[in-house]
Amino acid sequence: MKKRLVTTMFAVAAVAATMSTGVMADDAHVIGVAMPTQDLQRWNQDGSNMKAELEAKGYTVDLQYAGNDVTTQVSQIENMIANGDELLVIASIEGDSLGTVLADAKEKGIPVISYDRLIMNTDAVSYYATFDNYLVGKTQGEFLVNALDLDNIEGSVNMEIVTGDPGDNNVNFFYGGAMDVLQPYIDAGKIVIPSGQVSKEEVATVNWSTETAQQRFENILSSYYADGTVLNAVLASNDSTALGVENALAANYTGEYPIITGQDCDVANTINMVNGLQAMSVFKDTRTLASKVVEMVDAIMTGAEAPVNDTETYDNGTGIIPSFLCEPVAVTVDNYKEMLVDSGYYTEDELK
Ligand code: BGC
C-alpha cells in the first residue's frame, strides 16, 4: 500500500514535470528564493507557494528566510551564487543593501527577479513582480474618504498615520498613493492630525514591527488623546502595523473607535475586522504573485518572453525595471467571506 502510494506520487511528479513548460526534475536546475522574514504571515505563504509551484515545474528550490537581518540575507544570497543557483528571486529586507552581492550575480550571468519589493540602485535586476503598490495606498485613502464621508461632513475629523520600514521602497508608494488622496483634505482642514506627525520619516515603523507601531501609538494616545480628544481614523499601511495600533487602543483608549486601514488580510487582522476592530484590509493574494513569478522564472529559464504589464512605474535608480503588477482588492467585513474563504485562501476555522 505504502509502496503503491510512493510509486503513484512519483508518477504524478513525473507527469507534472513533463507536462508543464518547465524543466525535467533530473536536470536539477536550482532556483534561489530569498525571503525577508518568517515573522510575518505573508512571507511564509509567499515562500511556500513559490516552492510548491516551482517544484511542480521540475525545479529544485533553495528557499531561505533571513530573520529581517540584512547581513544574513546578503550571506544567503552569496551562498546561493556560490552553490550554482541559476536564477535568484529576492524579496529584499532593505532595498538598497544588495548592490555588491548582486554585482557578483550579474557577473556570473545569474538573472534576478525582485519579488514584491524593488531592489534599488543595481543594474542586476532583470524583472520586478509585485502588487500595484500605489493602488494599495490609493485604495486605503479612498476608503477613508468614503467611510468618514469627508466630502459631505461639516467640520473635521482626527486622523493619525502609521507606515512601514523606511528601507522598503514600497512604503513610498503606499504612503504616496494614500497621501495623494488625503492631502487635499488635510490642506482644507477637514482632516486634522493632532500629533502633527505626518512626514514619511515621522510615521515610519522600522521593520514593520507590531511592537514598534504599538509603542509609538501608545505615546501618541497618551500625549494627544488622554484629554478625551476623539480619534476618528488611522491610516495604517499594513496589517502588522495596524495590529500594533489596535493593541495600543485596546489598552489606552475608550473613546469612539476609529476607522483603521490595513493590508495583507493577515489572520489576526481579519478576525479583528470581523469583530469590528479594523475597518478594512487590502487583500494581496500571495498565490497570484507566486504564480506570476513562477511564470517569469520559467520563461527566463526556457528562453521565452517573461510576462510584464508595466514598463513605466518602477525605476530602481539604474532605469526602469520591467514589471508585472498584480491587482490589490479592498476587503471589509462585507466581502471577506467571498474573497478569503470562498477563494480557498483561509478556511472558516482559521478565522475563528
Ligand atoms: C509588503 C507588504 C507587507 C510589508 C511588511 C511590504 O513590502 O508589500 O505586503 O505587509 O512589506 O512585511
mmCIF file of C-alpha atoms and ligand atoms in Angstrom:
data_model
loop_
_atom_site.group_PDB
_atom_site.id
_atom_site.type_symbol
_atom_site.label_atom_id
_atom_site.label_comp_id
_atom_site.label_asym_id
_atom_site.label_seq_id
_atom_site.Cartn_x
_atom_site.Cartn_y
_atom_site.Cartn_z
ATOM 1 C CA MET A 1 0.000 0.000 0.000
ATOM 2 C CA LYS A 2 2.725 2.384 1.058
ATOM 3 C CA LYS A 3 4.874 1.400 -1.928
ATOM 4 C CA ARG A 4 1.972 1.930 -4.282
ATOM 5 C CA LEU A 5 1.354 5.372 -2.867
ATOM 6 C CA VAL A 6 5.000 6.291 -3.311
ATOM 7 C CA THR A 7 5.029 4.961 -6.884
ATOM 8 C CA THR A 8 1.887 6.917 -7.628
ATOM 9 C CA MET A 9 3.395 10.065 -6.171
ATOM 10 C CA PHE A 10 6.462 9.667 -8.354
ATOM 11 C CA ALA A 11 4.287 9.105 -11.368
ATOM 12 C CA VAL A 12 2.312 12.266 -10.604
ATOM 13 C CA ALA A 13 5.520 14.236 -10.099
ATOM 14 C CA ALA A 14 6.966 12.942 -13.348
ATOM 15 C CA VAL A 15 3.827 13.819 -15.271
ATOM 16 C CA ALA A 16 3.792 17.270 -13.655
ATOM 17 C CA ALA A 17 7.409 17.787 -14.662
ATOM 18 C CA THR A 18 6.925 16.796 -18.291
ATOM 19 C CA MET A 19 3.501 18.309 -18.804
ATOM 20 C CA SER A 20 4.389 21.771 -17.594
ATOM 21 C CA THR A 21 6.526 24.094 -19.676
ATOM 22 C CA GLY A 22 9.196 23.663 -17.004
ATOM 23 C CA VAL A 23 12.322 21.599 -16.987
ATOM 24 C CA MET A 24 12.791 17.903 -16.148
ATOM 25 C CA ALA A 25 13.368 17.216 -12.478
ATOM 26 C CA ASP A 26 16.646 15.370 -13.026
ATOM 27 C CA ASP A 27 18.195 18.414 -14.671
ATOM 28 C CA ALA A 28 18.235 19.865 -11.131
ATOM 29 C CA HIS A 29 18.033 23.499 -12.092
ATOM 30 C CA VAL A 30 18.228 25.260 -8.745
ATOM 31 C CA ILE A 31 16.263 28.471 -8.159
ATOM 32 C CA GLY A 32 17.274 30.549 -5.138
ATOM 33 C CA VAL A 33 14.378 32.165 -3.284
ATOM 34 C CA ALA A 34 15.422 34.720 -0.639
ATOM 35 C CA MET A 35 12.611 35.887 1.654
ATOM 36 C CA PRO A 36 12.943 38.572 4.354
ATOM 37 C CA THR A 37 11.431 37.003 7.465
ATOM 38 C CA GLN A 38 9.153 34.332 8.844
ATOM 39 C CA ASP A 39 7.771 36.756 11.449
ATOM 40 C CA LEU A 40 5.036 37.946 9.147
ATOM 41 C CA GLN A 41 2.415 35.542 7.877
ATOM 42 C CA ARG A 42 2.587 36.635 4.250
ATOM 43 C CA TRP A 43 6.260 35.812 3.606
ATOM 44 C CA ASN A 44 5.693 32.242 4.825
ATOM 45 C CA GLN A 45 2.870 31.949 2.314
ATOM 46 C CA ASP A 46 4.920 33.589 -0.436
ATOM 47 C CA GLY A 47 7.820 31.216 0.196
ATOM 48 C CA SER A 48 5.816 28.026 0.381
ATOM 49 C CA ASN A 49 3.634 28.900 -2.615
ATOM 50 C CA MET A 50 6.700 29.585 -4.743
ATOM 51 C CA LYS A 51 8.460 26.443 -3.607
ATOM 52 C CA ALA A 52 5.480 24.224 -4.373
ATOM 53 C CA GLU A 53 4.833 25.762 -7.777
ATOM 54 C CA LEU A 54 8.472 25.722 -8.850
ATOM 55 C CA GLU A 55 8.865 22.127 -7.741
ATOM 56 C CA ALA A 56 5.743 21.179 -9.700
ATOM 57 C CA LYS A 57 7.530 22.509 -12.777
ATOM 58 C CA GLY A 58 10.568 20.373 -12.019
ATOM 59 C CA TYR A 59 12.863 22.953 -10.437
ATOM 60 C CA THR A 60 14.831 22.455 -7.248
ATOM 61 C CA VAL A 61 14.224 25.289 -4.795
ATOM 62 C CA ASP A 62 16.732 26.812 -2.394
ATOM 63 C CA LEU A 63 14.387 28.759 -0.077
ATOM 64 C CA GLN A 64 15.932 30.949 2.645
ATOM 65 C CA TYR A 65 14.476 33.291 5.251
ATOM 66 C CA ALA A 66 16.742 35.966 6.752
ATOM 67 C CA GLY A 67 15.021 36.886 10.039
ATOM 68 C CA ASN A 68 14.808 40.524 8.880
ATOM 69 C CA ASP A 69 18.608 40.770 9.151
ATOM 70 C CA VAL A 70 20.290 42.397 6.149
ATOM 71 C CA THR A 71 23.697 40.769 6.762
ATOM 72 C CA THR A 72 22.059 37.341 6.900
ATOM 73 C CA GLN A 73 20.226 37.992 3.651
ATOM 74 C CA VAL A 74 23.431 39.108 1.921
ATOM 75 C CA SER A 75 25.272 35.966 3.019
ATOM 76 C CA GLN A 76 22.357 33.736 1.995
ATOM 77 C CA ILE A 77 22.500 35.267 -1.488
ATOM 78 C CA GLU A 78 26.302 34.850 -1.571
ATOM 79 C CA ASN A 79 25.804 31.162 -0.795
ATOM 80 C CA MET A 80 23.137 30.799 -3.469
ATOM 81 C CA ILE A 81 25.565 32.203 -6.031
ATOM 82 C CA ALA A 82 28.419 30.025 -4.760
ATOM 83 C CA ASN A 83 26.188 26.931 -4.842
ATOM 84 C CA GLY A 84 25.364 27.453 -8.500
ATOM 85 C CA ASP A 85 21.721 28.572 -8.194
ATOM 86 C CA GLU A 86 20.757 29.544 -11.727
ATOM 87 C CA LEU A 87 18.243 32.289 -11.000
ATOM 88 C CA LEU A 88 17.509 34.367 -7.899
ATOM 89 C CA VAL A 89 14.101 35.532 -6.671
ATOM 90 C CA ILE A 90 14.596 38.063 -3.883
ATOM 91 C CA ALA A 91 12.208 39.872 -1.540
ATOM 92 C CA SER A 92 14.702 42.286 -0.013
ATOM 93 C CA ILE A 93 14.812 43.478 3.578
ATOM 94 C CA GLU A 94 16.459 46.774 2.675
ATOM 95 C CA GLY A 95 16.170 47.684 -0.988
ATOM 96 C CA ASP A 96 19.484 49.479 -1.052
ATOM 97 C CA SER A 97 21.769 46.884 0.526
ATOM 98 C CA LEU A 98 22.169 44.238 -2.147
ATOM 99 C CA GLY A 99 24.213 46.107 -4.774
ATOM 100 C CA THR A 100 27.546 44.428 -4.081
ATOM 101 C CA VAL A 101 26.309 40.850 -3.868
ATOM 102 C CA LEU A 102 24.108 41.281 -6.937
ATOM 103 C CA ALA A 103 27.006 42.700 -8.946
ATOM 104 C CA ASP A 104 28.542 39.265 -8.458
ATOM 105 C CA ALA A 105 25.326 37.573 -9.640
ATOM 106 C CA LYS A 106 25.332 39.737 -12.744
ATOM 107 C CA GLU A 107 28.944 38.956 -13.487
ATOM 108 C CA LYS A 108 28.102 35.250 -13.339
ATOM 109 C CA GLY A 109 25.088 35.736 -15.620
ATOM 110 C CA ILE A 110 22.523 34.850 -12.942
ATOM 111 C CA PRO A 111 19.197 36.627 -13.588
ATOM 112 C CA VAL A 112 17.494 38.315 -10.629
ATOM 113 C CA ILE A 113 13.772 38.831 -10.097
ATOM 114 C CA SER A 114 12.839 41.409 -7.482
ATOM 115 C CA TYR A 115 9.903 39.973 -5.522
ATOM 116 C CA ASP A 116 7.237 42.300 -4.074
ATOM 117 C CA ARG A 117 9.825 44.942 -3.032
ATOM 118 C CA LEU A 118 12.023 46.668 -5.595
ATOM 119 C CA ILE A 119 15.776 46.193 -5.138
ATOM 120 C CA MET A 120 17.333 49.618 -5.596
ATOM 121 C CA ASN A 121 20.414 51.027 -7.305
ATOM 122 C CA THR A 122 21.733 47.927 -9.026
ATOM 123 C CA ASP A 123 21.536 47.040 -12.707
ATOM 124 C CA ALA A 124 21.497 43.327 -11.836
ATOM 125 C CA VAL A 125 17.686 43.213 -11.538
ATOM 126 C CA SER A 126 16.037 41.761 -14.671
ATOM 127 C CA TYR A 127 12.369 41.901 -13.650
ATOM 128 C CA TYR A 128 10.106 43.047 -10.840
ATOM 129 C CA ALA A 129 6.848 41.359 -9.800
ATOM 130 C CA THR A 130 4.610 42.923 -7.201
ATOM 131 C CA PHE A 131 1.135 44.204 -6.494
ATOM 132 C CA ASP A 132 0.249 47.688 -7.672
ATOM 133 C CA ASN A 133 1.659 49.367 -4.568
ATOM 134 C CA TYR A 134 0.457 52.860 -5.446
ATOM 135 C CA LEU A 135 -3.057 51.438 -5.845
ATOM 136 C CA VAL A 136 -2.779 49.837 -2.395
ATOM 137 C CA GLY A 137 -2.218 53.282 -0.842
ATOM 138 C CA LYS A 138 -4.822 54.965 -3.033
ATOM 139 C CA THR A 139 -7.385 52.299 -2.079
ATOM 140 C CA GLN A 140 -6.720 52.926 1.629
ATOM 141 C CA GLY A 141 -7.016 56.703 1.136
ATOM 142 C CA GLU A 142 -10.253 56.420 -0.838
ATOM 143 C CA PHE A 143 -11.688 54.032 1.712
ATOM 144 C CA LEU A 144 -11.103 56.616 4.459
ATOM 145 C CA VAL A 145 -12.633 59.448 2.400
ATOM 146 C CA ASN A 146 -15.807 57.406 1.916
ATOM 147 C CA ALA A 147 -16.013 55.905 5.385
ATOM 148 C CA LEU A 148 -15.505 59.311 7.016
ATOM 149 C CA ASP A 149 -17.854 60.917 4.470
ATOM 150 C CA LEU A 150 -15.288 63.680 4.041
ATOM 151 C CA ASP A 151 -16.980 65.233 1.023
ATOM 152 C CA ASN A 152 -20.174 65.897 2.959
ATOM 153 C CA ILE A 153 -19.422 66.397 6.629
ATOM 154 C CA GLU A 154 -19.286 69.780 8.302
ATOM 155 C CA GLY A 155 -16.225 70.294 10.470
ATOM 156 C CA SER A 156 -13.247 67.985 10.683
ATOM 157 C CA VAL A 157 -12.038 64.548 11.757
ATOM 158 C CA ASN A 158 -8.902 63.498 13.651
ATOM 159 C CA MET A 159 -6.544 61.034 11.985
ATOM 160 C CA GLU A 160 -3.097 59.523 12.632
ATOM 161 C CA ILE A 161 -0.730 57.828 10.173
ATOM 162 C CA VAL A 162 1.417 54.692 10.544
ATOM 163 C CA THR A 163 3.522 53.317 7.689
ATOM 164 C CA GLY A 164 6.359 50.823 7.397
ATOM 165 C CA ASP A 165 10.089 50.333 7.114
ATOM 166 C CA PRO A 166 11.964 53.305 5.637
ATOM 167 C CA GLY A 167 14.263 50.928 3.716
ATOM 168 C CA ASP A 168 11.311 49.326 1.894
ATOM 169 C CA ASN A 169 10.673 51.082 -1.424
ATOM 170 C CA ASN A 170 7.010 50.000 -1.256
ATOM 171 C CA VAL A 171 6.465 52.444 1.599
ATOM 172 C CA ASN A 172 6.945 55.344 -0.819
ATOM 173 C CA PHE A 173 4.103 54.005 -2.951
ATOM 174 C CA PHE A 174 1.763 53.069 -0.094
ATOM 175 C CA TYR A 175 2.279 56.434 1.582
ATOM 176 C CA GLY A 176 2.331 58.329 -1.724
ATOM 177 C CA GLY A 177 -0.858 56.697 -3.037
ATOM 178 C CA ALA A 178 -2.758 57.349 0.196
ATOM 179 C CA MET A 179 -1.480 60.905 0.643
ATOM 180 C CA ASP A 180 -2.328 61.853 -2.946
ATOM 181 C CA VAL A 181 -5.934 61.187 -1.926
ATOM 182 C CA LEU A 182 -5.820 62.539 1.640
ATOM 183 C CA GLN A 183 -3.528 65.588 1.396
ATOM 184 C CA PRO A 184 -6.191 67.880 -0.150
ATOM 185 C CA TYR A 185 -8.444 67.126 2.837
ATOM 186 C CA ILE A 186 -5.573 67.830 5.238
ATOM 187 C CA ASP A 187 -4.856 71.110 3.426
ATOM 188 C CA ALA A 188 -8.530 72.051 3.600
ATOM 189 C CA GLY A 189 -8.603 71.401 7.366
ATOM 190 C CA LYS A 190 -11.100 68.526 7.015
ATOM 191 C CA ILE A 191 -8.537 66.076 8.322
ATOM 192 C CA VAL A 192 -6.634 67.162 11.417
ATOM 193 C CA ILE A 193 -3.603 65.243 12.691
ATOM 194 C CA PRO A 194 -3.405 66.053 16.419
ATOM 195 C CA SER A 195 0.108 64.559 16.844
ATOM 196 C CA GLY A 196 1.378 66.662 13.937
ATOM 197 C CA GLN A 197 3.313 63.572 12.793
ATOM 198 C CA VAL A 198 2.796 63.430 9.061
ATOM 199 C CA SER A 199 6.147 63.313 7.237
ATOM 200 C CA LYS A 200 7.262 59.956 5.860
ATOM 201 C CA GLU A 201 10.094 59.817 8.405
ATOM 202 C CA GLU A 202 7.838 60.563 11.381
ATOM 203 C CA VAL A 203 5.247 57.941 10.510
ATOM 204 C CA ALA A 204 7.673 55.130 9.574
ATOM 205 C CA THR A 205 7.869 51.837 11.517
ATOM 206 C CA VAL A 206 11.245 50.097 11.465
ATOM 207 C CA ASN A 207 10.914 46.502 10.193
ATOM 208 C CA TRP A 208 7.123 46.930 10.032
ATOM 209 C CA SER A 209 7.184 45.761 13.650
ATOM 210 C CA THR A 210 3.875 45.410 15.502
ATOM 211 C CA GLU A 211 5.574 46.208 18.826
ATOM 212 C CA THR A 212 7.244 49.358 17.477
ATOM 213 C CA ALA A 213 3.964 50.587 15.986
ATOM 214 C CA GLN A 214 2.225 49.837 19.277
ATOM 215 C CA GLN A 215 4.794 51.795 21.316
ATOM 216 C CA ARG A 216 4.633 54.802 19.037
ATOM 217 C CA PHE A 217 0.847 54.705 19.168
ATOM 218 C CA GLU A 218 0.747 54.401 22.970
ATOM 219 C CA ASN A 219 2.818 57.597 23.102
ATOM 220 C CA ILE A 220 0.502 59.336 20.658
ATOM 221 C CA LEU A 221 -2.565 58.305 22.678
ATOM 222 C CA SER A 222 -1.144 59.454 25.991
ATOM 223 C CA SER A 223 0.180 62.744 24.589
ATOM 224 C CA TYR A 224 -2.692 63.841 22.343
ATOM 225 C CA TYR A 225 -5.831 61.878 23.215
ATOM 226 C CA ALA A 226 -5.727 61.402 27.003
ATOM 227 C CA ASP A 227 -7.888 64.531 27.406
ATOM 228 C CA GLY A 228 -10.796 62.843 25.618
ATOM 229 C CA THR A 229 -9.926 64.009 22.098
ATOM 230 C CA VAL A 230 -11.628 61.607 19.709
ATOM 231 C CA LEU A 231 -9.539 59.640 17.207
ATOM 232 C CA ASN A 232 -11.663 59.113 14.097
ATOM 233 C CA ALA A 233 -9.269 57.305 11.791
ATOM 234 C CA VAL A 234 -5.881 55.687 11.403
ATOM 235 C CA LEU A 235 -4.195 55.279 8.041
ATOM 236 C CA ALA A 236 -2.121 52.153 8.715
ATOM 237 C CA SER A 237 -0.175 50.930 5.677
ATOM 238 C CA ASN A 238 -0.349 47.240 6.532
ATOM 239 C CA ASP A 239 -1.757 44.715 8.955
ATOM 240 C CA SER A 240 1.300 44.221 11.183
ATOM 241 C CA THR A 241 1.360 47.946 11.990
ATOM 242 C CA ALA A 242 -2.461 48.150 12.196
ATOM 243 C CA LEU A 243 -2.302 45.376 14.795
ATOM 244 C CA GLY A 244 0.096 47.490 16.880
ATOM 245 C CA VAL A 245 -2.386 50.369 16.716
ATOM 246 C CA GLU A 246 -5.272 48.074 17.690
ATOM 247 C CA ASN A 247 -3.311 46.686 20.644
ATOM 248 C CA ALA A 248 -2.486 50.211 21.828
ATOM 249 C CA LEU A 249 -6.117 51.288 21.524
ATOM 250 C CA ALA A 250 -7.381 48.251 23.460
ATOM 251 C CA ALA A 251 -5.312 49.211 26.488
ATOM 252 C CA ASN A 252 -5.275 53.018 26.281
ATOM 253 C CA TYR A 253 -8.378 54.421 24.595
ATOM 254 C CA THR A 254 -12.041 54.370 25.499
ATOM 255 C CA GLY A 255 -13.484 56.918 23.071
ATOM 256 C CA GLU A 256 -15.423 56.289 19.855
ATOM 257 C CA TYR A 257 -13.485 53.585 17.977
ATOM 258 C CA PRO A 258 -11.554 54.792 14.897
ATOM 259 C CA ILE A 259 -11.723 53.556 11.299
ATOM 260 C CA ILE A 260 -8.455 51.689 10.693
ATOM 261 C CA THR A 261 -6.995 50.558 7.368
ATOM 262 C CA GLY A 262 -4.557 47.720 6.710
ATOM 263 C CA GLN A 263 -3.053 45.476 4.070
ATOM 264 C CA ASP A 264 -2.466 41.723 3.616
ATOM 265 C CA CYS A 265 -5.582 40.290 5.301
ATOM 266 C CA ASP A 266 -3.476 38.552 7.945
ATOM 267 C CA VAL A 267 -5.464 36.107 10.080
ATOM 268 C CA ALA A 268 -5.303 38.236 13.258
ATOM 269 C CA ASN A 269 -6.446 41.341 11.375
ATOM 270 C CA THR A 270 -9.220 39.524 9.526
ATOM 271 C CA ILE A 271 -10.528 38.319 12.877
ATOM 272 C CA ASN A 272 -10.302 41.906 14.145
ATOM 273 C CA MET A 273 -12.217 43.006 11.062
ATOM 274 C CA VAL A 274 -14.993 40.549 11.821
ATOM 275 C CA ASN A 275 -15.042 41.858 15.404
ATOM 276 C CA GLY A 276 -15.267 45.496 14.315
ATOM 277 C CA LEU A 277 -11.737 46.436 15.377
ATOM 278 C CA GLN A 278 -10.348 47.090 11.875
ATOM 279 C CA ALA A 279 -12.436 48.534 9.048
ATOM 280 C CA MET A 280 -10.585 47.183 6.017
ATOM 281 C CA SER A 281 -7.518 45.448 4.719
ATOM 282 C CA VAL A 282 -6.125 45.463 1.195
ATOM 283 C CA PHE A 283 -6.014 41.854 0.027
ATOM 284 C CA LYS A 284 -2.987 40.834 -1.994
ATOM 285 C CA ASP A 285 -3.483 37.197 -2.907
ATOM 286 C CA THR A 286 0.029 35.819 -2.479
ATOM 287 C CA ARG A 287 -0.941 32.828 -4.641
ATOM 288 C CA THR A 288 -1.355 35.154 -7.636
ATOM 289 C CA LEU A 289 2.026 36.804 -7.134
ATOM 290 C CA ALA A 290 3.803 33.484 -6.643
ATOM 291 C CA SER A 291 2.232 32.073 -9.813
ATOM 292 C CA LYS A 292 3.255 35.116 -11.812
ATOM 293 C CA VAL A 293 6.821 34.901 -10.577
ATOM 294 C CA VAL A 294 6.958 31.195 -11.366
ATOM 295 C CA GLU A 295 5.808 32.070 -14.901
ATOM 296 C CA MET A 296 8.619 34.634 -15.081
ATOM 297 C CA VAL A 297 11.202 32.164 -13.796
ATOM 298 C CA ASP A 298 10.097 29.516 -16.257
ATOM 299 C CA ALA A 299 10.137 31.972 -19.167
ATOM 300 C CA ILE A 300 13.672 33.112 -18.338
ATOM 301 C CA MET A 301 14.910 29.552 -17.828
ATOM 302 C CA THR A 302 13.402 28.299 -21.086
ATOM 303 C CA GLY A 303 14.304 31.346 -23.160
ATOM 304 C CA ALA A 304 10.711 32.514 -23.570
ATOM 305 C CA GLU A 305 9.368 36.023 -23.002
ATOM 306 C CA ALA A 306 8.655 36.897 -19.377
ATOM 307 C CA PRO A 307 5.201 38.367 -18.656
ATOM 308 C CA VAL A 308 5.225 42.123 -17.862
ATOM 309 C CA ASN A 309 2.419 44.688 -17.787
ATOM 310 C CA ASP A 310 4.229 47.837 -16.662
ATOM 311 C CA THR A 311 7.328 49.426 -18.146
ATOM 312 C CA GLU A 312 6.956 52.932 -16.714
ATOM 313 C CA THR A 313 6.489 52.994 -12.974
ATOM 314 C CA TYR A 314 9.412 51.329 -11.242
ATOM 315 C CA ASP A 315 12.792 52.993 -11.667
ATOM 316 C CA ASN A 316 15.299 51.446 -9.277
ATOM 317 C CA GLY A 317 17.876 54.187 -9.773
ATOM 318 C CA THR A 318 19.522 52.496 -12.765
ATOM 319 C CA GLY A 319 16.489 52.759 -15.038
ATOM 320 C CA ILE A 320 13.008 51.310 -15.353
ATOM 321 C CA ILE A 321 12.676 47.662 -14.331
ATOM 322 C CA PRO A 322 10.085 45.798 -16.443
ATOM 323 C CA SER A 323 7.372 44.799 -14.013
ATOM 324 C CA PHE A 324 4.288 42.719 -13.560
ATOM 325 C CA LEU A 325 1.786 44.380 -11.230
ATOM 326 C CA CYS A 326 -0.943 42.212 -9.699
ATOM 327 C CA GLU A 327 -4.161 43.818 -8.585
ATOM 328 C CA PRO A 328 -4.939 44.500 -4.919
ATOM 329 C CA VAL A 329 -8.552 44.411 -3.675
ATOM 330 C CA ALA A 330 -10.196 46.141 -0.700
ATOM 331 C CA VAL A 331 -11.648 43.660 1.790
ATOM 332 C CA THR A 332 -14.114 44.527 4.547
ATOM 333 C CA VAL A 333 -16.456 42.575 6.768
ATOM 334 C CA ASP A 334 -18.934 42.644 3.854
ATOM 335 C CA ASN A 335 -16.847 40.717 1.317
ATOM 336 C CA TYR A 336 -14.246 38.847 3.374
ATOM 337 C CA LYS A 337 -16.125 35.540 3.099
ATOM 338 C CA GLU A 338 -16.196 35.688 -0.685
ATOM 339 C CA MET A 339 -12.619 36.975 -1.068
ATOM 340 C CA LEU A 340 -10.865 34.958 1.631
ATOM 341 C CA VAL A 341 -12.940 31.875 2.445
ATOM 342 C CA ASP A 342 -14.740 31.017 -0.808
ATOM 343 C CA SER A 343 -11.492 31.585 -2.707
ATOM 344 C CA GLY A 344 -9.784 28.979 -0.505
ATOM 345 C CA TYR A 345 -7.270 31.432 0.959
ATOM 346 C CA TYR A 346 -8.423 30.595 4.502
ATOM 347 C CA THR A 347 -10.753 28.029 5.979
ATOM 348 C CA GLU A 348 -13.597 29.238 8.219
ATOM 349 C CA ASP A 349 -11.812 27.518 11.104
ATOM 350 C CA GLU A 350 -8.632 29.550 10.618
ATOM 351 C CA LEU A 351 -10.652 32.717 11.133
ATOM 352 C CA LYS A 352 -12.166 31.630 14.471
HETATM 353 C C1 BGC B 1 4.728 44.266 1.579
HETATM 354 C C2 BGC B 1 3.517 44.188 2.475
HETATM 355 C C3 BGC B 1 3.940 43.768 3.870
HETATM 356 C C4 BGC B 1 5.113 44.591 4.372
HETATM 357 C C5 BGC B 1 5.671 44.056 5.662
HETATM 358 C C6 BGC B 1 5.758 45.177 2.200
HETATM 359 O O1 BGC B 1 6.858 45.327 1.373
HETATM 360 O O2 BGC B 1 4.361 44.729 0.292
HETATM 361 O O3 BGC B 1 2.596 43.265 1.949
HETATM 362 O O4 BGC B 1 2.878 43.925 4.752
HETATM 363 O O5 BGC B 1 6.146 44.629 3.422
HETATM 364 O O6 BGC B 1 6.211 42.799 5.511
#
